[in-house]
């Protein structure tokens, strides 16, 4: 085995996965180190499935995934996860502190755990809502709390599934600031995004999916009209901004 | 002097309130109220089968049979839910059919199952109370020990899984606890009213509580108040205590839901 690869946070090689006969992920390969990586593709293109494969919640039918060179199941403690917001229940009175503390794997929370949870909540600027009902928060604030839960264990890899859907701009920026900080600290951040434009300049690696892998690389190298058409099944207009980044005009109509 | 049957009824109400608080709250959190009626019907089948077995020389407490069947059907129905609503309906239809078949097979003794159908707060025996105590203690210990996991699973299953919680196993345990409590509450108010007594107090509490702890607390108090009122009223009027209790519990929900 190659030692450089062993050090990489996430390595996927020719990964396949099907739900029964439904092939959700076909022949996907990528590598990601101390970077901000984004997974992008239309609805039902296997993005959430890919994330679950990375976390070892699903196992590839073919191919392999390594987290710091090891089996994903053994490395779960190093990963902080923020699920898609649709999978969260809001019909009972969990408090903000309950949500963040759930991220800490302990039966009983002592002062150390409380401190850790408070620090995580403070990073997203919501410490004052510690005792508030989660369901009373705005959509953006709820996502910030979920992000705080994802970072409460100071993970090496942060994985977020559509973190900015229905999120206001200040909340998004708050989360992105922490993402930038985490990257500086040497950590890895992987996010599924529909609309990549607001954060495009931060992205180091982009994985374009439509069940099969369309392209993987730096956004400027792979955001071509050809690739976007193959991913989205139609013509996608792009605009090149002053800094030379190619912005695809999609995503605003989603979620 | 208070009659012994009144004392047993009061003890039973306290046990019912504990079950309504714990299992009721988790039923609301986990969003599985649809399982309660189905597992209650299954419990009837289980009780009837236990009596049938006992007649044929294999001794089994009807409540044990009831609990086993309630758990099996509850787990099957939750699996079926992932497919279609029709699948759950069929699981419930199956358990009701079995209930009628087993009850018809134990002809002379069918009256023993009616206790579970209509409830028999004032007819409970010492053995009934003993079984209810043991089962309730089990419910308390398990729910307390796994409270974090149960909450996590109710809040977001995917997050719980990613945090290393054995979601499939603990979800089964949670549904089993709810099924067990369903049977305990049936002993008091019967299969027809178990939904009112198990779900209504927690649903009412959930409307008004400001935290998880408050849901458990308020639902317990509502269930206790409803149950004791039921007994108090039946001392003076010849009507079913369980029915009065369920009526009051349901009224609490209506009041809290309207107030919101
Ligand atoms: N638990 C599941 N069981 C069966 N099929 C699933 C399951 N989850 C997702 N799928 C299917 O797999 C495909 C990819 O889904 P998903 O990874 O959720 O896509 P995305 O996150 O890109 O919207 C879809 O066709 C979806 O219907
Ligand atoms: Mg998805």
Short mmCIF file of C-alpha atoms and ligand atoms in Angstrom, two decimals:
data_model
loop_
_atom_site.label_atom_id
_atom_site.label_comp_id
_atom_site.label_asym_id
_atom_site.label_seq_id
_atom_site.Cartn_x
_atom_site.Cartn_y
_atom_site.Cartn_z
CA UNK A 1 0.00 0.00 0.00
CA UNK A 2 1.06 3.51 -0.81
CA UNK A 3 1.78 5.64 2.26
CA UNK A 4 0.68 8.95 0.73
CA UNK A 5 -2.76 7.47 0.09
CA UNK A 6 -2.94 6.14 3.61
CA UNK A 7 -2.70 9.65 4.93
CA UNK A 8 -5.60 10.94 2.84
CA UNK A 9 -8.75 11.59 4.83
CA UNK A 10 -11.07 9.97 2.29
CA UNK A 11 -10.21 7.76 -0.64
CA UNK A 12 -12.90 6.11 -2.80
CA UNK A 13 -11.95 3.69 -5.55
CA UNK A 14 -14.46 2.44 -8.13
CA UNK A 15 -17.33 2.39 -5.68
CA UNK A 16 -20.66 0.83 -6.66
CA UNK A 17 -23.83 0.64 -4.59
CA UNK A 18 -27.39 -0.50 -5.36
CA UNK A 19 -30.61 -0.53 -3.35
CA UNK A 20 -31.95 -3.82 -4.69
CA UNK A 21 -32.01 -3.26 -8.44
CA UNK A 22 -31.73 0.51 -8.15
CA UNK A 23 -28.12 1.44 -8.93
CA UNK A 24 -27.62 4.60 -6.87
CA UNK A 25 -23.83 4.92 -7.14
CA UNK A 26 -21.86 3.65 -10.12
CA UNK A 27 -18.08 3.56 -10.40
CA UNK A 28 -17.20 6.60 -8.29
CA UNK A 29 -13.58 7.40 -7.42
CA UNK A 30 -12.15 10.41 -5.64
CA UNK A 31 -9.66 11.51 -3.02
CA UNK A 32 -9.93 14.24 -0.47
CA UNK A 33 -7.39 15.50 2.05
CA UNK A 34 -7.28 18.71 4.05
CA UNK A 35 -9.82 20.30 1.71
CA UNK A 36 -13.36 21.53 1.26
CA UNK A 37 -15.03 19.10 -1.09
CA UNK A 38 -18.50 19.48 -2.56
CA UNK A 39 -20.73 16.78 -4.01
CA UNK A 40 -23.18 18.10 -6.56
CA UNK A 41 -25.82 16.57 -8.80
CA UNK A 42 -29.56 16.50 -9.50
CA UNK A 43 -32.15 15.01 -7.11
CA UNK A 44 -31.81 11.27 -6.70
CA UNK A 45 -28.30 11.24 -8.16
CA UNK A 46 -26.80 9.28 -5.26
CA UNK A 47 -25.30 12.12 -3.24
CA UNK A 48 -26.76 11.07 0.12
CA UNK A 49 -25.93 7.45 -0.67
CA UNK A 50 -22.31 8.45 -1.38
CA UNK A 51 -22.11 10.21 1.98
CA UNK A 52 -23.49 7.18 3.79
CA UNK A 53 -20.88 5.04 2.06
CA UNK A 54 -18.13 7.39 3.26
CA UNK A 55 -19.41 7.12 6.83
CA UNK A 56 -19.64 3.35 6.65
CA UNK A 57 -23.41 3.35 7.17
CA UNK A 58 -23.64 1.51 3.85
CA UNK A 59 -21.07 -0.83 2.37
CA UNK A 60 -20.04 -0.71 -1.29
CA UNK A 61 -21.16 -3.62 -3.48
CA UNK A 62 -17.89 -3.22 -5.35
CA UNK A 63 -14.83 -1.03 -4.91
CA UNK A 64 -13.50 0.35 -1.64
CA UNK A 65 -13.54 3.36 0.61
CA UNK A 66 -10.80 4.20 3.09
CA UNK A 67 -10.83 6.80 5.83
CA UNK A 68 -7.22 7.65 6.77
CA UNK A 69 -6.35 4.31 5.21
CA UNK A 70 -8.80 2.29 7.33
CA UNK A 71 -12.29 0.82 7.09
CA UNK A 72 -14.95 3.57 7.45
CA UNK A 73 -16.80 1.63 10.18
CA UNK A 74 -13.73 1.83 12.40
CA UNK A 75 -13.26 5.54 11.85
CA UNK A 76 -16.73 6.85 12.69
CA UNK A 77 -15.49 8.65 15.77
CA UNK A 78 -13.43 10.92 13.53
CA UNK A 79 -16.48 12.02 11.52
CA UNK A 80 -19.04 14.69 12.41
CA UNK A 81 -22.27 14.41 10.46
CA UNK A 82 -25.03 16.86 9.68
CA UNK A 83 -27.97 15.00 8.08
CA UNK A 84 -30.37 16.35 5.49
CA UNK A 85 -32.80 18.60 7.31
CA UNK A 86 -35.82 16.62 6.08
CA UNK A 87 -34.75 13.69 8.25
CA UNK A 88 -35.08 15.67 11.50
CA UNK A 89 -38.19 15.54 13.72
CA UNK A 90 -39.56 18.83 14.99
CA UNK A 91 -42.84 17.74 16.57
CA UNK A 92 -41.65 17.44 20.16
CA UNK A 93 -39.94 19.93 22.48
CA UNK A 94 -36.24 19.08 22.26
CA UNK A 95 -34.16 22.01 23.39
CA UNK A 96 -31.18 23.41 21.52
CA UNK A 97 -28.85 22.08 24.23
CA UNK A 98 -30.42 18.61 23.93
CA UNK A 99 -29.67 18.58 20.20
CA UNK A 100 -26.01 19.54 20.61
CA UNK A 101 -25.49 17.18 23.56
CA UNK A 102 -26.93 14.27 21.57
CA UNK A 103 -23.78 14.50 19.46
CA UNK A 104 -21.67 13.50 22.47
CA UNK A 105 -21.62 9.75 23.01
CA UNK A 106 -22.12 9.65 26.76
CA UNK A 107 -24.94 8.33 28.89
CA UNK A 108 -24.61 11.10 31.42
CA UNK A 109 -23.35 14.60 30.67
CA UNK A 110 -20.97 16.23 33.13
CA UNK A 111 -19.54 19.73 33.21
CA UNK A 112 -16.90 18.87 30.57
CA UNK A 113 -19.56 17.78 28.07
CA UNK A 114 -21.71 20.83 28.77
CA UNK A 115 -18.68 23.06 28.19
CA UNK A 116 -17.92 21.31 24.90
CA UNK A 117 -21.50 21.66 23.70
CA UNK A 118 -21.54 25.34 24.64
CA UNK A 119 -18.28 25.96 22.80
CA UNK A 120 -19.68 24.33 19.64
CA UNK A 121 -22.88 26.37 19.86
CA UNK A 122 -20.86 29.53 20.44
CA UNK A 123 -18.93 28.93 17.21
CA UNK A 124 -22.15 29.32 15.23
CA UNK A 125 -23.19 32.31 17.34
CA UNK A 126 -26.20 30.74 19.03
CA UNK A 127 -25.08 30.27 22.62
CA UNK A 128 -27.89 32.57 23.78
CA UNK A 129 -30.43 30.00 22.49
CA UNK A 130 -29.03 27.18 24.69
CA UNK A 131 -32.32 26.71 26.56
CA UNK A 132 -34.64 27.47 23.66
CA UNK A 133 -36.98 24.97 21.99
CA UNK A 134 -35.36 23.74 18.79
CA UNK A 135 -38.65 24.00 16.89
CA UNK A 136 -38.98 27.70 17.78
CA UNK A 137 -35.81 28.52 15.82
CA UNK A 138 -35.74 29.72 12.22
CA UNK A 139 -34.67 27.27 9.51
CA UNK A 140 -31.22 28.85 9.34
CA UNK A 141 -30.76 28.75 13.10
CA UNK A 142 -31.83 25.09 13.22
CA UNK A 143 -29.18 24.25 10.63
CA UNK A 144 -26.58 26.14 12.66
CA UNK A 145 -27.50 24.04 15.71
CA UNK A 146 -27.23 20.86 13.65
CA UNK A 147 -23.83 22.04 12.46
CA UNK A 148 -22.79 22.69 16.06
CA UNK A 149 -23.76 19.09 16.84
CA UNK A 150 -21.63 17.89 13.92
CA UNK A 151 -18.52 19.65 15.27
CA UNK A 152 -19.07 19.02 18.98
CA UNK A 153 -16.60 16.10 19.06
CA UNK A 154 -13.95 18.09 17.16
CA UNK A 155 -14.00 15.63 14.27
CA UNK A 156 -11.26 15.34 11.64
CA UNK A 157 -13.87 15.05 8.89
CA UNK A 158 -17.13 17.05 8.77
CA UNK A 159 -19.85 15.78 6.46
CA UNK A 160 -22.92 17.88 5.66
CA UNK A 161 -25.94 16.88 3.57
CA UNK A 162 -27.49 19.94 1.90
CA UNK A 163 -26.65 22.20 4.85
CA UNK A 164 -27.80 25.42 3.16
CA UNK A 165 -31.23 24.41 1.90
CA UNK A 166 -33.68 27.07 3.02
CA UNK A 167 -30.97 28.80 5.04
CA UNK A 168 -30.63 32.58 5.29
CA UNK A 169 -27.41 34.23 4.16
CA UNK A 170 -26.08 35.18 7.65
CA UNK A 171 -26.56 31.59 8.85
CA UNK A 172 -24.81 30.25 5.77
CA UNK A 173 -21.88 32.62 6.26
CA UNK A 174 -21.66 31.71 9.94
CA UNK A 175 -21.33 28.04 9.04
CA UNK A 176 -18.90 28.79 6.20
CA UNK A 177 -16.66 30.77 8.56
CA UNK A 178 -16.33 27.71 10.76
CA UNK A 179 -15.73 25.56 7.68
CA UNK A 180 -12.83 27.84 6.69
CA UNK A 181 -11.43 27.71 10.23
CA UNK A 182 -11.69 23.93 10.32
CA UNK A 183 -9.84 23.70 7.03
CA UNK A 184 -7.06 25.87 8.40
CA UNK A 185 -6.80 23.50 11.37
CA UNK A 186 -6.09 20.69 8.92
CA UNK A 187 -9.52 19.08 8.82
CA UNK A 188 -11.62 17.83 5.93
CA UNK A 189 -15.08 19.12 5.05
CA UNK A 190 -17.43 17.40 2.62
CA UNK A 191 -20.76 18.97 1.71
CA UNK A 192 -23.61 18.05 -0.59
CA UNK A 193 -24.83 21.27 -2.21
CA UNK A 194 -27.50 22.13 -4.75
CA UNK A 195 -26.49 25.71 -5.26
CA UNK A 196 -22.71 25.95 -5.18
CA UNK A 197 -22.43 29.56 -6.38
CA UNK A 198 -22.32 31.32 -2.98
CA UNK A 199 -19.38 29.16 -1.84
CA UNK A 200 -17.77 28.35 -5.17
CA UNK A 201 -14.56 30.23 -4.42
CA UNK A 202 -13.99 28.14 -1.30
CA UNK A 203 -14.32 24.78 -3.01
CA UNK A 204 -11.13 22.78 -3.47
CA UNK A 205 -12.65 19.66 -4.98
CA UNK A 206 -15.94 19.13 -6.75
CA UNK A 207 -17.55 15.75 -7.36
CA UNK A 208 -20.18 15.90 -10.06
CA UNK A 209 -22.58 12.97 -9.76
CA UNK A 210 -25.47 11.56 -11.66
CA UNK A 211 -25.40 8.06 -10.21
CA UNK A 212 -22.22 7.55 -12.20
CA UNK A 213 -19.33 9.90 -11.68
CA UNK A 214 -19.45 12.71 -14.23
CA UNK A 215 -16.29 14.49 -13.13
CA UNK A 216 -14.03 15.10 -10.15
CA UNK A 217 -11.52 17.90 -9.69
CA UNK A 218 -11.13 21.61 -9.04
CA UNK A 219 -14.34 23.50 -9.96
CA UNK A 220 -12.57 25.53 -12.62
CA UNK A 221 -11.39 22.38 -14.34
CA UNK A 222 -14.64 20.46 -14.36
CA UNK A 223 -17.45 23.03 -14.46
CA UNK A 224 -17.77 22.89 -18.21
CA UNK A 225 -21.04 23.04 -20.12
CA UNK A 226 -20.33 19.53 -21.38
CA UNK A 227 -20.00 18.06 -17.87
CA UNK A 228 -22.99 20.00 -16.53
CA UNK A 229 -25.15 18.82 -19.38
CA UNK A 230 -24.18 15.21 -18.70
CA UNK A 231 -24.95 15.64 -14.99
CA UNK A 232 -28.22 17.52 -15.31
CA UNK A 233 -29.51 16.18 -18.61
CA UNK A 234 -30.03 19.56 -20.25
CA UNK A 235 -28.23 22.69 -21.25
CA UNK A 236 -26.84 24.58 -18.25
CA UNK A 237 -25.77 28.17 -18.74
CA UNK A 238 -22.57 29.25 -17.01
CA UNK A 239 -21.21 32.67 -16.19
CA UNK A 240 -17.56 33.44 -15.60
CA UNK A 241 -17.00 35.87 -12.76
CA UNK A 242 -14.28 38.51 -12.43
CA UNK A 243 -12.01 36.14 -10.52
CA UNK A 244 -12.24 33.67 -13.36
CA UNK A 245 -14.57 31.11 -11.72
CA UNK A 246 -17.17 29.42 -13.85
CA UNK A 247 -20.60 29.65 -12.14
CA UNK A 248 -23.32 27.24 -13.30
CA UNK A 249 -26.81 28.78 -13.21
CA UNK A 250 -28.56 25.94 -11.38
CA UNK A 251 -29.62 25.17 -7.88
CA UNK A 252 -31.67 28.25 -7.17
CA UNK A 253 -34.82 26.42 -8.21
CA UNK A 254 -34.13 23.53 -5.80
CA UNK A 255 -35.36 22.98 -2.20
CA UNK B 1 -62.18 1.17 55.74
CA UNK B 2 -61.35 1.22 52.05
CA UNK B 3 -62.20 -1.95 50.18
CA UNK B 4 -59.27 -4.03 48.90
CA UNK B 5 -60.48 -3.77 45.31
CA UNK B 6 -60.38 0.02 45.52
CA UNK B 7 -56.80 -0.14 46.83
CA UNK B 8 -55.84 -2.44 43.95
CA UNK B 9 -57.54 -0.09 41.51
CA UNK B 10 -55.59 2.87 42.88
CA UNK B 11 -52.30 0.96 42.65
CA UNK B 12 -53.22 0.00 39.10
CA UNK B 13 -53.93 3.63 38.22
CA UNK B 14 -50.48 4.64 39.49
CA UNK B 15 -48.92 1.90 37.34
CA UNK B 16 -51.02 2.98 34.36
CA UNK B 17 -49.92 6.57 34.82
CA UNK B 18 -46.24 5.56 34.84
CA UNK B 19 -46.71 3.58 31.63
CA UNK B 20 -48.76 6.34 30.02
CA UNK B 21 -46.03 8.81 30.89
CA UNK B 22 -43.04 6.83 29.64
CA UNK B 23 -44.46 4.83 26.75
CA UNK B 24 -46.96 7.53 25.82
CA UNK B 25 -44.26 10.18 25.53
CA UNK B 26 -42.00 7.94 23.47
CA UNK B 27 -44.97 6.99 21.27
CA UNK B 28 -45.45 10.68 20.50
CA UNK B 29 -41.72 11.37 20.02
CA UNK B 30 -41.17 8.35 17.82
CA UNK B 31 -44.40 9.14 15.97
CA UNK B 32 -45.83 5.62 16.21
CA UNK B 33 -49.28 6.21 17.67
CA UNK B 34 -50.65 4.07 14.82
CA UNK B 35 -49.08 1.01 16.48
CA UNK B 36 -51.06 1.24 19.71
CA UNK B 37 -54.47 0.02 18.54
CA UNK B 38 -52.96 -2.73 16.41
CA UNK B 39 -50.81 -4.12 19.18
CA UNK B 40 -53.80 -3.96 21.53
CA UNK B 41 -55.78 -6.21 19.20
CA UNK B 42 -52.79 -8.51 18.96
CA UNK B 43 -52.67 -8.62 22.76
CA UNK B 44 -56.22 -9.99 22.78
CA UNK B 45 -55.13 -12.78 20.46
CA UNK B 46 -52.11 -13.48 22.64
CA UNK B 47 -54.17 -13.61 25.83
CA UNK B 48 -56.72 -15.93 24.22
CA UNK B 49 -53.95 -18.20 22.94
CA UNK B 50 -52.37 -18.35 26.41
CA UNK B 51 -55.73 -19.40 27.87
CA UNK B 52 -56.16 -21.97 25.11
CA UNK B 53 -52.70 -23.39 25.87
CA UNK B 54 -53.47 -23.44 29.60
CA UNK B 55 -56.68 -25.40 28.97
CA UNK B 56 -54.53 -27.91 27.11
CA UNK B 57 -52.09 -28.31 29.96
CA UNK B 58 -49.45 -25.74 29.05
CA UNK B 59 -49.78 -23.08 31.75
CA UNK B 60 -49.22 -19.50 30.70
CA UNK B 61 -50.39 -16.22 32.20
CA UNK B 62 -52.71 -14.52 29.68
CA UNK B 63 -50.82 -11.27 30.18
CA UNK B 64 -47.57 -12.89 29.11
CA UNK B 65 -49.23 -14.14 25.93
CA UNK B 66 -50.72 -10.70 25.41
CA UNK B 67 -47.34 -9.00 25.74
CA UNK B 68 -45.60 -11.42 23.40
CA UNK B 69 -48.22 -10.98 20.68
CA UNK B 70 -48.34 -7.21 21.13
CA UNK B 71 -44.57 -7.03 20.63
CA UNK B 72 -44.54 -9.30 17.57
CA UNK B 73 -47.33 -7.42 15.81
CA UNK B 74 -45.90 -4.04 16.74
CA UNK B 75 -42.52 -4.92 15.21
CA UNK B 76 -44.13 -6.46 12.13
CA UNK B 77 -46.34 -3.40 11.62
CA UNK B 78 -43.42 -0.98 11.93
CA UNK B 79 -41.58 -2.97 9.26
CA UNK B 80 -44.72 -3.00 7.11
CA UNK B 81 -45.02 0.77 7.48
CA UNK B 82 -41.86 1.15 5.46
CA UNK B 83 -43.66 -0.55 2.57
CA UNK B 84 -47.25 0.72 2.40
CA UNK B 85 -50.20 1.63 4.57
CA UNK B 86 -51.98 -1.40 3.15
CA UNK B 87 -49.26 -3.66 4.52
CA UNK B 88 -49.81 -2.34 8.07
CA UNK B 89 -53.56 -2.73 7.64
CA UNK B 90 -53.09 -6.36 6.67
CA UNK B 91 -50.84 -7.03 9.67
CA UNK B 92 -53.54 -5.60 11.94
CA UNK B 93 -56.30 -7.50 10.14
CA UNK B 94 -54.29 -10.67 10.67
CA UNK B 95 -53.94 -10.08 14.39
CA UNK B 96 -57.64 -9.28 14.80
CA UNK B 97 -58.61 -12.41 12.90
CA UNK B 98 -56.37 -14.48 15.17
CA UNK B 99 -57.93 -12.80 18.20
CA UNK B 100 -61.46 -13.76 17.13
CA UNK B 101 -60.37 -17.30 16.21
CA UNK B 102 -58.62 -17.92 19.55
CA UNK B 103 -61.44 -16.35 21.55
CA UNK B 104 -64.00 -18.50 19.79
CA UNK B 105 -61.85 -21.56 20.52
CA UNK B 106 -61.90 -21.02 24.28
CA UNK B 107 -65.71 -20.73 24.44
CA UNK B 108 -66.49 -21.11 28.17
CA UNK B 109 -63.47 -19.07 29.20
CA UNK B 110 -63.86 -16.24 26.70
CA UNK B 111 -64.99 -13.98 29.52
CA UNK B 112 -61.40 -13.92 30.76
CA UNK B 113 -60.37 -12.10 27.60
CA UNK B 114 -63.17 -9.58 27.92
CA UNK B 115 -61.25 -8.08 30.82
CA UNK B 116 -58.62 -7.05 28.32
CA UNK B 117 -61.23 -5.90 25.83
CA UNK B 118 -63.22 -3.66 28.17
CA UNK B 119 -60.79 -3.26 31.09
CA UNK B 120 -61.45 -4.33 34.65
CA UNK B 121 -59.95 -1.73 36.96
CA UNK B 122 -62.18 -2.84 39.84
CA UNK B 123 -61.80 -6.57 39.22
CA UNK B 124 -58.00 -6.86 39.29
CA UNK B 125 -56.50 -9.68 41.35
CA UNK B 126 -53.32 -9.60 43.43
CA UNK B 127 -51.61 -11.64 40.73
CA UNK B 128 -52.64 -9.11 38.08
CA UNK B 129 -51.14 -6.32 40.15
CA UNK B 130 -47.95 -8.31 40.72
CA UNK B 131 -47.45 -8.88 36.99
CA UNK B 132 -48.19 -5.21 36.28
CA UNK B 133 -45.61 -4.11 38.87
CA UNK B 134 -42.88 -6.35 37.47
CA UNK B 135 -43.57 -5.26 33.90
CA UNK B 136 -43.70 -1.58 34.84
CA UNK B 137 -40.38 -1.77 36.69
CA UNK B 138 -38.87 -3.33 33.56
CA UNK B 139 -40.28 -0.51 31.43
CA UNK B 140 -38.86 2.10 33.81
CA UNK B 141 -35.37 0.60 33.92
CA UNK B 142 -35.05 0.06 30.17
CA UNK B 143 -36.43 3.47 29.23
CA UNK B 144 -34.25 5.22 31.73
CA UNK B 145 -31.10 3.39 30.68
CA UNK B 146 -31.67 3.95 26.96
CA UNK B 147 -33.36 7.35 27.16
CA UNK B 148 -30.59 9.11 25.21
CA UNK B 149 -30.64 6.50 22.44
CA UNK B 150 -34.45 6.51 22.22
CA UNK B 151 -34.51 10.28 21.97
CA UNK B 152 -31.77 10.31 19.37
CA UNK B 153 -33.59 7.74 17.24
CA UNK B 154 -36.81 9.73 17.51
CA UNK B 155 -35.08 13.00 16.64
CA UNK B 156 -33.05 11.76 13.70
CA UNK B 157 -32.36 8.15 12.88
CA UNK B 158 -29.57 8.91 10.42
CA UNK B 159 -27.70 11.03 12.92
CA UNK B 160 -28.12 8.32 15.55
CA UNK B 161 -26.74 5.71 13.18
CA UNK B 162 -23.77 7.92 12.31
CA UNK B 163 -23.10 8.34 16.04
CA UNK B 164 -22.63 4.60 16.36
CA UNK B 165 -26.00 3.80 17.91
CA UNK B 166 -27.40 0.39 16.96
CA UNK B 167 -30.55 1.97 15.60
CA UNK B 168 -32.28 -1.17 14.33
CA UNK B 169 -31.93 -3.05 17.59
CA UNK B 170 -32.77 -0.15 19.90
CA UNK B 171 -35.72 0.89 17.76
CA UNK B 172 -37.11 -2.63 18.18
CA UNK B 173 -36.55 -2.35 21.91
CA UNK B 174 -38.36 0.99 22.02
CA UNK B 175 -41.33 -0.38 20.07
CA UNK B 176 -41.38 -3.42 22.36
CA UNK B 177 -41.51 -1.22 25.44
CA UNK B 178 -44.44 0.67 23.95
CA UNK B 179 -46.19 -2.64 23.22
CA UNK B 180 -45.60 -3.85 26.79
CA UNK B 181 -47.03 -0.65 28.25
CA UNK B 182 -50.00 -0.95 25.93
CA UNK B 183 -50.86 -4.28 27.55
CA UNK B 184 -50.44 -2.93 31.08
CA UNK B 185 -52.80 -0.07 30.30
CA UNK B 186 -55.24 -2.50 28.66
CA UNK B 187 -55.50 -4.34 31.95
CA UNK B 188 -56.98 -1.17 33.37
CA UNK B 189 -59.06 0.36 30.60
CA UNK B 190 -59.30 -2.32 27.91
CA UNK B 191 -58.35 -2.52 24.25
CA UNK B 192 -61.09 -0.14 23.18
CA UNK B 193 -59.82 2.70 25.37
CA UNK B 194 -56.09 2.00 25.48
CA UNK B 195 -55.38 4.59 22.78
CA UNK B 196 -57.07 7.29 24.85
CA UNK B 197 -55.19 6.37 28.00
CA UNK B 198 -51.77 5.80 26.42
CA UNK B 199 -51.65 8.48 23.76
CA UNK B 200 -53.90 11.31 24.96
CA UNK B 201 -51.97 12.32 28.12
CA UNK B 202 -48.64 12.49 26.29
CA UNK B 203 -50.19 14.18 23.26
CA UNK B 204 -51.72 16.80 25.57
CA UNK B 205 -48.42 17.25 27.42
CA UNK B 206 -46.54 17.54 24.14
CA UNK B 207 -48.76 20.48 23.17
CA UNK B 208 -47.90 22.47 26.25
CA UNK B 209 -44.51 21.27 27.58
CA UNK B 210 -41.39 23.40 27.20
CA UNK B 211 -38.95 20.49 27.35
CA UNK B 212 -38.71 16.72 27.04
CA UNK B 213 -38.68 16.23 30.81
CA UNK B 214 -41.87 18.27 31.09
CA UNK B 215 -43.62 16.01 28.58
CA UNK B 216 -42.92 12.97 30.78
CA UNK B 217 -43.97 14.85 33.90
CA UNK B 218 -47.14 16.47 32.64
CA UNK B 219 -48.36 13.33 30.85
CA UNK B 220 -47.89 11.33 34.05
CA UNK B 221 -49.87 13.84 36.05
CA UNK B 222 -52.68 13.98 33.49
CA UNK B 223 -52.90 10.18 33.41
CA UNK B 224 -52.87 9.95 37.21
CA UNK B 225 -55.49 12.67 37.60
CA UNK B 226 -57.73 11.13 34.91
CA UNK B 227 -57.44 7.66 36.43
CA UNK B 228 -58.10 8.72 40.02
CA UNK B 229 -61.05 10.84 38.90
CA UNK B 230 -62.39 7.81 37.07
CA UNK B 231 -62.27 5.73 40.24
CA UNK B 232 -63.70 8.50 42.42
CA UNK B 233 -66.65 8.94 40.09
CA UNK B 234 -67.40 5.23 39.85
CA UNK B 235 -67.61 4.99 43.62
CA UNK B 236 -70.71 7.19 43.44
CA UNK B 237 -72.06 6.40 39.98
CA UNK B 238 -72.32 2.92 38.43
CA UNK B 239 -70.28 3.63 35.29
CA UNK B 240 -66.98 2.21 34.01
CA UNK B 241 -63.97 3.80 35.71
CA UNK B 242 -61.65 3.23 32.73
CA UNK B 243 -64.08 4.97 30.40
CA UNK B 244 -64.34 8.02 32.63
CA UNK B 245 -60.54 8.13 32.92
CA UNK B 246 -60.08 7.91 29.15
CA UNK B 247 -62.72 10.56 28.62
CA UNK B 248 -60.95 12.98 30.95
CA UNK B 249 -57.54 12.24 29.40
CA UNK B 250 -58.93 12.93 25.93
CA UNK B 251 -60.51 16.17 27.12
CA UNK B 252 -57.08 17.30 28.33
CA UNK B 253 -55.72 16.84 24.83
CA UNK B 254 -58.59 18.78 23.28
CA UNK B 255 -58.18 21.65 25.73
CA UNK B 256 -54.39 21.88 25.28
CA UNK B 257 -54.60 21.56 21.50
CA UNK B 258 -57.24 24.29 21.27
CA UNK B 259 -55.34 26.56 23.63
CA UNK B 260 -52.35 26.56 21.28
N1 LIG C 1 -33.09 3.63 1.69
C1 LIG C 1 -33.30 3.54 0.36
N2 LIG C 1 -33.90 2.44 -0.15
C2 LIG C 1 -34.11 2.31 -1.48
N3 LIG C 1 -33.75 3.23 -2.38
C3 LIG C 1 -33.15 4.35 -1.94
C4 LIG C 1 -32.90 4.57 -0.54
N4 LIG C 1 -32.30 5.77 -0.40
C5 LIG C 1 -32.18 6.28 -1.64
N5 LIG C 1 -32.69 5.44 -2.57
C6 LIG C 1 -32.69 5.65 -4.03
O1 LIG C 1 -31.36 5.80 -4.47
C7 LIG C 1 -31.25 6.84 -5.41
C8 LIG C 1 -30.27 7.89 -4.90
O2 LIG C 1 -30.79 8.47 -3.72
P1 LIG C 1 -30.00 9.55 -2.87
O3 LIG C 1 -28.64 9.04 -2.60
O4 LIG C 1 -30.83 9.89 -1.70
O5 LIG C 1 -29.94 10.78 -3.88
P2 LIG C 1 -29.66 12.32 -3.62
O6 LIG C 1 -29.18 12.49 -2.22
O7 LIG C 1 -28.67 12.69 -4.65
O8 LIG C 1 -30.97 13.05 -3.86
C9 LIG C 1 -32.66 7.37 -5.62
O9 LIG C 1 -33.20 6.72 -6.75
C10 LIG C 1 -33.39 6.95 -4.39
O10 LIG C 1 -34.75 6.74 -4.67
MG1 LIG C 2 -29.95 13.61 -0.67
#
